[in-house]
Tab-separated table of C-alpha atoms and ligand atoms in Angstrom:
chain	number	residue	atom	x	y	z
A	1	MET	CA	0.000	0.081	0.007
A	2	ALA	CA	1.435	3.466	-0.843
A	3	LEU	CA	2.009	5.898	1.847
A	4	ASP	CA	1.380	9.631	1.419
A	5	ARG	CA	4.608	11.699	1.659
A	6	GLU	CA	4.105	12.852	5.229
A	7	THR	CA	3.191	9.433	6.594
A	8	ALA	CA	6.248	8.081	4.707
A	9	MET	CA	8.470	10.631	6.315
A	10	GLN	CA	7.163	9.851	9.670
A	11	VAL	CA	7.789	6.103	9.105
A	12	ALA	CA	11.373	6.926	7.850
A	13	ALA	CA	11.833	9.116	11.084
A	14	VAL	CA	10.782	6.291	13.435
A	15	LEU	CA	13.018	3.816	11.847
A	16	SER	CA	16.009	5.990	12.016
A	17	LYS	CA	15.255	6.591	15.741
A	18	GLY	CA	15.458	2.984	16.263
A	19	LEU	CA	19.082	2.823	14.885
A	20	PRO	CA	21.005	3.400	18.250
A	21	TYR	CA	18.807	0.558	20.031
A	22	ILE	CA	19.299	-1.727	17.108
A	23	GLN	CA	23.104	-1.034	17.417
A	24	ARG	CA	22.961	-1.678	21.173
A	25	PHE	CA	21.057	-4.857	21.113
A	26	THR	CA	22.055	-6.689	17.874
A	27	GLY	CA	23.772	-9.923	18.643
A	28	LYS	CA	22.259	-10.015	22.110
A	29	THR	CA	19.946	-12.398	23.707
A	30	VAL	CA	16.452	-11.371	24.882
A	31	VAL	CA	14.273	-13.895	26.762
A	32	ILE	CA	10.647	-13.015	26.452
A	33	LYS	CA	8.027	-14.632	28.776
A	34	TYR	CA	4.818	-14.469	27.217
A	35	GLY	CA	2.066	-15.001	30.074
A	36	GLY	CA	-1.194	-16.689	29.409
A	37	ASN	CA	-2.839	-13.462	30.830
A	38	ALA	CA	-1.319	-11.268	28.156
A	39	MET	CA	-2.770	-13.362	25.334
A	40	GLU	CA	-5.861	-11.550	25.617
A	41	ASN	CA	-7.075	-11.346	21.988
A	42	GLU	CA	-5.986	-12.199	18.403
A	43	GLU	CA	-4.755	-8.627	17.650
A	44	LEU	CA	-2.468	-8.693	20.647
A	45	LYS	CA	-1.067	-12.019	19.930
A	46	SER	CA	-0.474	-10.973	16.381
A	47	SER	CA	1.437	-7.864	17.372
A	48	PHE	CA	3.464	-9.830	19.845
A	49	ALA	CA	4.532	-12.316	16.982
A	50	ARG	CA	5.346	-9.323	14.679
A	51	ASP	CA	7.599	-7.885	17.325
A	52	VAL	CA	9.486	-11.056	17.724
A	53	VAL	CA	9.961	-11.366	13.997
A	54	LEU	CA	11.172	-7.897	13.768
A	55	MET	CA	13.655	-8.289	16.577
A	56	LYS	CA	15.102	-11.356	14.944
A	57	LEU	CA	15.511	-9.430	11.609
A	58	VAL	CA	17.593	-6.788	13.209
A	59	GLY	CA	20.040	-9.210	14.749
A	60	ILE	CA	18.411	-9.866	18.187
A	61	ASN	CA	18.143	-13.430	19.287
A	62	PRO	CA	14.679	-13.632	20.790
A	63	ILE	CA	13.809	-16.723	22.921
A	64	VAL	CA	10.118	-17.152	23.735
A	65	VAL	CA	8.979	-18.864	26.957
A	66	HIS	CA	5.260	-18.960	27.210
A	67	GLY	CA	2.746	-19.528	29.869
A	68	GLY	CA	-0.859	-20.471	29.622
A	69	GLY	CA	-2.346	-20.600	33.353
A	70	PRO	CA	-5.732	-19.319	32.085
A	71	GLN	CA	-5.810	-21.669	29.078
A	72	ILE	CA	-5.105	-24.558	31.424
A	73	GLY	CA	-7.812	-23.383	34.035
A	74	GLU	CA	-10.450	-23.293	30.960
A	75	LEU	CA	-9.913	-26.937	30.123
A	76	LEU	CA	-9.706	-28.173	33.642
A	77	GLU	CA	-13.098	-26.414	34.220
A	78	ARG	CA	-14.632	-28.076	31.059
A	79	LEU	CA	-13.335	-31.413	32.415
A	80	ASN	CA	-14.739	-30.643	35.961
A	81	ILE	CA	-11.236	-30.987	37.566
A	82	LYS	CA	-10.690	-28.695	40.416
A	83	SER	CA	-7.486	-26.732	40.597
A	84	ASN	CA	-5.783	-24.900	43.462
A	85	PHE	CA	-2.801	-22.751	43.924
A	86	VAL	CA	-0.160	-22.583	46.663
A	87	ASN	CA	2.407	-19.628	46.553
A	88	GLY	CA	1.234	-18.938	42.897
A	89	MET	CA	1.939	-22.737	41.890
A	90	ARG	CA	-0.833	-24.820	40.552
A	91	VAL	CA	-1.251	-28.012	42.634
A	92	THR	CA	-0.771	-30.717	39.889
A	93	ASP	CA	-1.950	-34.206	40.331
A	94	SER	CA	-1.390	-36.877	37.517
A	95	GLN	CA	-4.786	-35.952	35.850
A	96	THR	CA	-3.998	-32.389	36.039
A	97	MET	CA	-0.484	-32.902	34.633
A	98	ASP	CA	-1.922	-34.608	31.555
A	99	VAL	CA	-4.121	-31.483	30.963
A	100	VAL	CA	-0.961	-29.170	31.551
A	101	GLU	CA	0.977	-31.032	28.946
A	102	MET	CA	-1.805	-30.984	26.309
A	103	VAL	CA	-2.622	-27.358	26.726
A	104	LEU	CA	0.960	-25.895	26.964
A	105	GLY	CA	2.966	-28.507	24.732
A	106	GLY	CA	0.007	-28.719	22.301
A	107	GLN	CA	-2.328	-25.903	22.020
A	108	VAL	CA	-0.711	-22.862	23.276
A	109	ASN	CA	2.890	-23.659	21.917
A	110	LYS	CA	1.801	-24.514	18.513
A	111	GLN	CA	-0.529	-21.261	18.404
A	112	ILE	CA	2.587	-19.135	19.096
A	113	VAL	CA	4.793	-20.935	16.747
A	114	SER	CA	2.099	-20.671	13.887
A	115	LEU	CA	1.731	-16.939	14.530
A	116	ILE	CA	5.323	-16.053	14.402
A	117	ASN	CA	5.829	-18.160	11.208
A	118	SER	CA	2.746	-16.507	9.472
A	119	HIS	CA	4.436	-13.297	10.081
A	120	GLY	CA	7.662	-14.423	8.244
A	121	GLY	CA	9.689	-15.779	11.052
A	122	THR	CA	10.945	-19.451	11.464
A	123	ALA	CA	9.827	-20.538	15.107
A	124	VAL	CA	10.352	-24.051	16.385
A	125	GLY	CA	8.263	-25.210	19.410
A	126	LEU	CA	9.716	-27.367	22.231
A	127	THR	CA	8.856	-28.553	25.698
A	128	GLY	CA	11.577	-28.975	28.188
A	129	LYS	CA	11.305	-32.811	27.259
A	130	ASP	CA	12.618	-32.111	23.824
A	131	ALA	CA	16.472	-32.853	23.807
A	132	ASN	CA	16.218	-32.666	27.581
A	133	LEU	CA	15.928	-28.909	27.220
A	134	ILE	CA	14.852	-28.417	30.886
A	135	ARG	CA	15.716	-30.876	33.458
A	136	ALA	CA	13.653	-30.636	36.550
A	137	ARG	CA	13.341	-31.763	40.046
A	138	LYS	CA	10.398	-31.820	42.376
A	139	LEU	CA	9.666	-28.386	43.988
A	140	GLU	CA	9.397	-28.317	47.685
A	141	VAL	CA	6.977	-25.836	49.059
A	142	MET	CA	7.440	-25.191	52.821
A	143	ASN	CA	4.329	-24.342	54.999
A	144	ARG	CA	5.779	-21.696	57.554
A	145	SER	CA	2.487	-21.146	59.243
A	146	PRO	CA	3.201	-19.660	62.977
A	147	GLU	CA	0.630	-22.329	64.085
A	148	LEU	CA	3.301	-24.918	63.272
A	149	GLU	CA	6.037	-26.077	65.495
A	150	ARG	CA	8.286	-26.255	62.753
A	151	PRO	CA	7.861	-25.631	58.935
A	152	GLU	CA	6.492	-28.528	57.037
A	153	ILE	CA	6.734	-29.556	53.316
A	154	ILE	CA	3.611	-29.134	51.373
A	155	ASP	CA	3.123	-31.735	48.597
A	156	ILE	CA	1.733	-29.957	45.520
A	157	GLY	CA	2.285	-32.956	43.118
A	158	HIS	CA	3.932	-33.012	39.862
A	159	VAL	CA	5.432	-29.448	40.125
A	160	GLY	CA	8.929	-28.881	39.315
A	161	GLU	CA	11.772	-26.362	39.482
A	162	VAL	CA	14.408	-25.875	36.940
A	163	ALA	CA	17.697	-28.235	37.557
A	164	SER	CA	19.510	-27.282	34.376
A	165	VAL	CA	19.006	-25.889	30.928
A	166	ASN	CA	20.465	-27.577	27.655
A	167	VAL	CA	22.052	-24.356	26.354
A	168	GLU	CA	23.503	-26.216	23.256
A	169	VAL	CA	20.233	-26.983	21.922
A	170	ILE	CA	19.044	-23.247	22.061
A	171	GLU	CA	22.238	-22.097	20.575
A	172	MET	CA	21.888	-24.678	17.819
A	173	LEU	CA	18.432	-23.206	16.996
A	174	THR	CA	19.303	-19.493	17.222
A	175	ARG	CA	22.537	-20.156	15.139
A	176	SER	CA	20.283	-21.499	12.380
A	177	ASN	CA	18.116	-18.250	12.471
A	178	VAL	CA	15.310	-20.263	14.312
A	179	ILE	CA	13.314	-18.627	17.071
A	180	PRO	CA	12.794	-21.115	19.960
A	181	VAL	CA	9.341	-21.176	21.510
A	182	ILE	CA	9.467	-22.965	24.884
A	183	ALA	CA	6.652	-24.550	26.926
A	184	PRO	CA	7.483	-24.628	30.582
A	185	ILE	CA	7.368	-28.495	31.036
A	186	GLY	CA	10.386	-30.177	32.585
A	187	VAL	CA	11.656	-33.616	32.617
A	188	GLY	CA	12.674	-35.454	35.783
A	189	PRO	CA	15.629	-37.972	36.059
A	190	ASP	CA	13.124	-40.843	35.551
A	191	GLY	CA	11.505	-39.102	32.360
A	192	ALA	CA	8.454	-38.032	34.260
A	193	SER	CA	6.905	-34.661	33.300
A	194	TYR	CA	7.000	-31.800	35.670
A	195	ASN	CA	4.638	-28.738	35.662
A	196	ILE	CA	6.941	-25.675	35.963
A	197	ASN	CA	5.841	-22.094	36.443
A	198	ALA	CA	6.692	-20.206	33.173
A	199	ASP	CA	8.310	-17.207	34.800
A	200	LEU	CA	10.681	-19.652	36.561
A	201	VAL	CA	11.638	-21.228	33.260
A	202	ALA	CA	12.119	-17.949	31.505
A	203	GLY	CA	14.272	-16.800	34.432
A	204	LYS	CA	16.561	-19.808	34.358
A	205	VAL	CA	16.748	-19.772	30.502
A	206	ALA	CA	17.804	-16.118	30.503
A	207	GLU	CA	20.480	-16.946	33.310
A	208	ALA	CA	21.755	-19.871	31.354
A	209	MET	CA	21.944	-17.944	28.039
A	210	LYS	CA	23.529	-14.862	29.825
A	211	ALA	CA	20.667	-12.824	28.152
A	212	GLU	CA	20.812	-9.097	27.915
A	213	LYS	CA	17.109	-8.772	28.979
A	214	LEU	CA	14.544	-10.841	30.634
A	215	ILE	CA	11.031	-9.403	29.601
A	216	LEU	CA	8.054	-10.778	31.512
A	217	LEU	CA	4.889	-9.772	29.733
A	218	THR	CA	1.723	-9.916	32.096
A	219	ASN	CA	-1.620	-8.314	32.512
A	220	VAL	CA	-0.792	-5.545	34.929
A	221	SER	CA	1.173	-2.348	34.295
A	222	GLY	CA	4.066	-3.487	36.520
A	223	LEU	CA	4.762	-4.477	40.108
A	224	LYS	CA	2.437	-2.251	42.090
A	225	SER	CA	2.476	-0.839	45.790
A	226	LYS	CA	-0.279	-1.079	48.214
A	227	GLU	CA	-1.430	2.374	46.767
A	228	ASP	CA	-1.702	0.843	43.354
A	229	LYS	CA	1.392	2.807	41.979
A	230	VAL	CA	3.748	0.857	39.850
A	231	LEU	CA	7.183	0.519	41.371
A	232	THR	CA	10.432	0.387	39.666
A	233	GLY	CA	14.171	0.426	40.680
A	234	LEU	CA	13.695	-1.833	43.580
A	235	THR	CA	16.264	-3.618	45.879
A	236	ALA	CA	16.051	-7.250	46.893
A	237	LYS	CA	15.365	-6.086	50.591
A	238	GLN	CA	12.408	-3.903	49.414
A	239	VAL	CA	11.025	-6.709	47.401
A	240	ASN	CA	11.207	-8.994	50.484
A	241	ASP	CA	9.372	-6.515	52.704
A	242	LEU	CA	6.642	-6.239	50.092
A	243	ILE	CA	6.248	-10.046	50.134
A	244	GLU	CA	6.182	-10.125	53.814
A	245	ASP	CA	3.538	-7.453	54.197
A	246	GLY	CA	1.554	-9.281	51.571
A	247	THR	CA	1.618	-6.541	48.819
A	248	ILE	CA	3.100	-9.049	46.295
A	249	HIS	CA	1.104	-12.102	46.216
A	250	GLY	CA	-0.296	-14.920	43.959
A	251	GLY	CA	1.174	-14.917	40.428
A	252	MET	CA	3.365	-11.951	41.194
A	253	LEU	CA	5.486	-13.943	43.660
A	254	PRO	CA	7.174	-16.266	41.270
A	255	LYS	CA	7.569	-13.328	38.753
A	256	ILE	CA	9.398	-11.052	41.015
A	257	ARG	CA	11.590	-13.755	42.514
A	258	CYS	CA	12.751	-14.814	39.202
A	259	ALA	CA	13.251	-11.315	37.757
A	260	LEU	CA	15.539	-10.630	40.918
A	261	SER	CA	17.363	-14.028	40.601
A	262	ALA	CA	18.098	-13.532	36.833
A	263	VAL	CA	19.736	-9.933	37.457
A	264	GLU	CA	21.806	-11.501	40.372
A	265	ASN	CA	22.874	-14.298	38.042
A	266	GLY	CA	24.251	-12.422	35.067
A	267	VAL	CA	21.227	-11.057	33.001
A	268	ARG	CA	21.675	-7.333	32.810
A	269	THR	CA	17.950	-6.158	33.299
A	270	SER	CA	14.612	-7.739	34.047
A	271	HIS	CA	11.381	-6.088	33.078
A	272	ILE	CA	7.784	-6.657	34.267
A	273	ILE	CA	5.695	-5.054	31.757
A	274	ASP	CA	2.111	-4.782	30.470
A	275	GLY	CA	1.400	-7.273	27.791
A	276	ARG	CA	-2.079	-5.776	26.953
A	277	VAL	CA	-0.344	-2.816	25.410
A	278	ALA	CA	0.096	-3.485	21.684
A	279	HIS	CA	3.893	-3.857	20.756
A	280	ALA	CA	4.840	-3.652	24.465
A	281	THR	CA	8.102	-5.687	23.663
A	282	LEU	CA	9.106	-3.054	20.808
A	283	LEU	CA	8.461	-0.249	23.130
A	284	GLU	CA	10.564	-1.734	25.745
A	285	ILE	CA	13.434	-2.620	23.265
A	286	PHE	CA	13.486	0.307	20.739
A	287	THR	CA	12.552	3.369	22.742
A	288	ASP	CA	13.083	4.970	26.097
A	289	GLU	CA	9.398	4.530	26.774
A	290	GLY	CA	9.755	1.266	28.542
A	291	VAL	CA	6.660	0.379	30.265
A	292	GLY	CA	6.405	-1.210	33.705
A	293	THR	CA	8.923	-2.277	36.310
A	294	LEU	CA	12.632	-2.464	35.654
A	295	ILE	CA	15.016	-4.544	37.936
A	296	SER	CA	18.792	-4.149	37.409
A	297	ARG	CA	21.787	-5.406	39.072
A	298	ASN	CA	22.597	-1.984	40.811
B	1	ADP	N1	1.967	-6.193	44.060
B	1	ADP	C1	1.646	-6.570	42.851
B	1	ADP	N2	1.596	-5.822	41.829
B	1	ADP	C2	1.015	-6.219	40.550
B	1	ADP	N3	0.356	-7.424	40.453
B	1	ADP	C3	0.250	-8.246	41.470
B	1	ADP	C4	0.835	-7.874	42.767
B	1	ADP	N4	0.522	-8.868	43.619
B	1	ADP	C5	-0.152	-9.733	43.087
B	1	ADP	N5	-0.452	-9.340	41.641
B	1	ADP	C6	-1.159	-10.292	40.726
B	1	ADP	O1	-0.249	-10.940	39.917
B	1	ADP	C7	-0.802	-11.162	38.705
B	1	ADP	C8	0.059	-11.402	37.534
B	1	ADP	O2	0.597	-12.892	37.564
B	1	ADP	P1	-0.088	-13.982	36.832
B	1	ADP	O3	-1.629	-13.801	36.933
B	1	ADP	O4	0.472	-15.292	37.222
B	1	ADP	O5	0.198	-13.519	35.353
B	1	ADP	P2	0.967	-14.247	34.250
B	1	ADP	O6	-0.078	-15.082	33.595
B	1	ADP	O7	1.084	-12.958	33.256
B	1	ADP	O8	2.238	-14.891	34.594
B	1	ADP	C9	-1.616	-9.885	38.382
B	1	ADP	O9	-2.672	-9.876	37.527
B	1	ADP	C10	-2.099	-9.469	39.842
B	1	ADP	O10	-3.312	-9.846	40.056
B	2	X2W	C1	3.300	-24.913	38.535
B	2	X2W	C2	2.420	-23.860	37.846
B	2	X2W	O1	1.661	-23.110	38.328
B	2	X2W	N1	2.663	-24.077	36.481
B	2	X2W	C3	1.753	-23.162	35.585
B	2	X2W	C4	2.346	-23.082	34.156
B	2	X2W	C5	1.696	-22.247	33.221
B	2	X2W	C6	2.106	-20.841	33.673
B	2	X2W	O2	2.943	-20.521	34.323
B	2	X2W	O3	1.393	-19.904	32.880
B	2	X2W	P1	1.262	-18.356	33.114
B	2	X2W	O4	2.524	-17.698	32.906
B	2	X2W	O5	0.223	-17.939	32.282
B	2	X2W	O6	0.697	-18.048	34.572
B	2	X2W	C7	0.334	-23.587	35.595
B	2	X2W	O7	-0.081	-24.715	35.716
B	2	X2W	O8	-0.547	-22.578	35.478
C-alpha cells in the first residue's frame, strides 16, 4: 500500500530513531516470557508475533518462553477438574499434569509458533522434554504457618523447578536463525513430566543464556505498591518487605523472585511489563518509553 509523503516521512523518522537501539542490542539474547494472561485477543497475539519477527530481523536473538495458566484453567473447568494454587503454583496431580501437557505443549505452543511463522519468522516449538532442554526436580514448598511447631513440606504434586537448561540446543537453533518457543514442562531423572511455572523457566533460560534482557509480559502495568502505584528500581530487601507485608502475592510472587534472581545471576536487566499494550516488547527494546517495572543489578 502506497503511503502519502507525510506518513512516509514519519515512518522513515521512526525507523531512524530505532538505529541506536538496534546497534546496542544486535547480537544479544532477549528472553521474553509471554504470559497466558497477556494473550488476551487475536490482535495482541499478532502484534507480539510481529515484534518477535522484527527483533530477529535486526539481529537480536529472541527466545520465547510461554505460559498458559488461564488456558489450562479453562480446560480443567470443562473437564470438571478442580484446581488450587499454593504460593502462585498450581497443585498438579497426575490427571492435571496430563491437561497441563496437552494445553501448554500442544495448543498454546503451536499457536504461538504458527503466529510467528505466519508473520515471516521461523519458529520451532519445544517443551523441556525435547532434547532434555529443561531438566527438572520436584519443587518443595514449605508451610511456615506460625501455628506449626516447625515448617512442614507441602506436597503440591508434579510441580517442578529447573535443575538445568540445555544451552547447546537453544544455541543450535538460534545459530540457524530459528526462534525457539519453549513450553514450561520439565523432565525428571526418570523421564517424568513436571509442571513448572513459566516465569521460573524464563528466568533460568535467561540466566543460562546470559541474556541481555528478561522481559516478563503480564496483565498488569508492573509491580504495584499497596497504593496501586507501579514501582521500579527496587532492591532485593524492598522486594522481600513487600512479600512479607502481602503487597506482592499470587502470580506476582514467582515473577518477581525470578526477575531478581536473573539479574543477580548475570542477566543485565529484568522487566515486568504490560502485555495488554500493543507492541509492548518493541516499546521496551527500541524506545526509552519502557513500560512497567525495571529491575537491574545495581
Ligand atoms: N504487588 C503486585 N503488583 C502487581 N500485580 C500483583 C501484585 N501482587 C499480586 N499481583 C497479581 O499478579 C498477577 C500477575 O501474575 P499472573 O496472573 O501469574 O500472570 P501471568 O499469567 O502473566 O504470569 C496480576 O494480575 C495481579 O493480580
Ligand atoms: C506450577 C504452575 O503453576 N505452572 C503453571 C504453568 C503455566 C504458567 O506459568 O502460565 P502463566 O505464565 O500464564 O501463569 C500452571 O499450571 O498454570
